[in-house]
Short mmCIF file of C-alpha atoms in Angstrom, two decimals:
data_model
loop_
_atom_site.label_atom_id
_atom_site.label_comp_id
_atom_site.label_asym_id
_atom_site.label_seq_id
_atom_site.Cartn_x
_atom_site.Cartn_y
_atom_site.Cartn_z
CA MET A 1 -29.42 6.71 -30.02
CA SER A 2 -27.20 5.39 -27.48
CA GLU A 3 -24.63 7.47 -25.55
CA GLU A 4 -21.17 6.42 -25.69
CA VAL A 5 -19.44 5.49 -22.58
CA PRO A 6 -15.73 6.76 -22.09
CA ALA A 7 -13.16 4.06 -21.95
CA GLY A 8 -12.73 2.78 -18.16
CA ALA A 9 -15.92 4.35 -17.18
CA GLN A 10 -18.66 1.95 -15.68
CA GLU A 11 -22.29 1.70 -16.72
CA PRO A 12 -24.56 2.87 -13.80
CA ASP A 13 -26.07 -0.39 -13.00
CA GLU A 14 -22.51 -2.11 -12.90
CA ALA A 15 -20.88 -3.17 -9.42
CA PRO A 16 -17.22 -2.06 -8.91
CA ALA A 17 -14.92 -5.16 -10.06
CA ALA A 18 -13.70 -7.19 -7.08
CA PRO A 19 -9.89 -7.07 -6.55
CA SER A 20 -8.21 -10.08 -8.00
CA GLY A 21 -5.52 -10.49 -5.16
CA PRO A 22 -4.87 -9.15 -1.47
CA VAL A 23 -5.58 -5.23 -1.18
CA ALA A 24 -3.59 -3.21 1.34
CA LEU A 25 -5.69 -2.01 4.14
CA GLY A 26 -3.71 1.34 4.31
CA LEU A 27 -3.20 1.25 7.96
CA VAL A 28 -0.88 3.77 9.44
CA ARG A 29 1.63 2.33 11.77
CA THR A 30 2.68 5.21 14.30
CA PRO A 31 6.43 4.91 15.45
CA THR A 32 6.80 4.26 19.09
CA GLY A 33 10.32 5.48 19.30
CA HIS A 34 11.61 2.24 20.55
CA ALA A 35 13.65 0.48 17.61
CA GLY A 36 12.69 -3.12 18.48
CA ALA A 37 8.86 -2.62 18.87
CA ASP A 38 9.06 -0.34 15.67
CA ALA A 39 10.76 -3.14 13.61
CA ALA A 40 8.18 -5.44 14.83
CA LEU A 41 5.36 -3.44 13.74
CA GLU A 42 6.89 -2.45 10.52
CA ARG A 43 6.70 -6.26 9.78
CA LEU A 44 2.89 -5.91 9.90
CA ALA A 45 3.05 -4.25 6.49
CA ASP A 46 3.99 -7.79 5.02
CA VAL A 47 0.41 -9.11 5.55
CA ASP A 48 -0.66 -6.28 3.01
CA HIS A 49 0.74 -8.52 0.09
CA LEU A 50 -0.06 -11.88 1.47
CA PRO A 51 -3.35 -14.08 1.37
CA ALA A 52 -4.97 -14.51 4.54
CA ASP A 53 -3.39 -18.07 5.21
CA GLY A 54 -0.05 -16.26 5.17
CA HIS A 55 -0.86 -13.78 7.68
CA VAL A 56 -0.41 -16.18 10.87
CA GLU A 57 3.33 -16.44 10.29
CA VAL A 58 3.85 -12.86 10.27
CA TYR A 59 1.67 -12.15 13.36
CA GLU A 60 3.51 -14.70 15.11
CA ASP A 61 6.86 -13.36 14.04
CA VAL A 62 5.67 -9.66 15.17
CA HIS A 63 4.54 -11.35 18.40
CA ARG A 64 7.95 -12.72 18.99
CA GLY A 65 9.65 -9.36 18.21
CA LEU A 66 7.33 -7.34 20.78
CA ARG A 67 7.80 -10.12 23.40
CA SER A 68 11.53 -9.70 22.91
CA ALA A 69 11.50 -6.05 22.99
CA LEU A 70 9.36 -6.05 26.18
CA THR A 71 11.70 -8.74 27.93
CA ALA A 72 14.71 -6.57 27.17
CA LEU A 73 13.03 -3.77 28.95
CA ASP A 74 13.20 -5.92 32.24
CA VAL A 75 16.71 -6.56 32.28
CA PRO A 76 18.26 -4.67 34.88
CA ILE A 77 20.87 -1.92 33.98
CA GLY A 78 24.02 -2.04 36.27
CA PRO A 79 24.75 -4.20 39.35
CA ARG A 80 22.14 -5.23 41.63
CA PRO A 81 22.42 -3.94 45.22
CA HIS A 82 23.60 -7.11 46.45
CA GLU A 83 26.41 -7.18 43.67
CA ASN A 84 27.85 -3.88 44.64
CA ARG A 85 30.28 -4.83 47.05
CA SER A 86 33.19 -2.72 48.22
#
């Protein structure tokens, strides 16, 4: 007499089925507190739903966004010493 296996259960010798498409890694993106950097990092979530050949475009976009946020930090605030003439 054979035991009945509940629906959806796997036989002990069966390997789990491979996913049929992209699978999210479930990585947590911790906010930095800088709006520009956080927006760029949130864009990384897009790769969770893309095949590997679509990742490069997202990574390059994130790189541009982070570079822009860092460049903005180098912009001086207020007049430079030689520009402050009375």
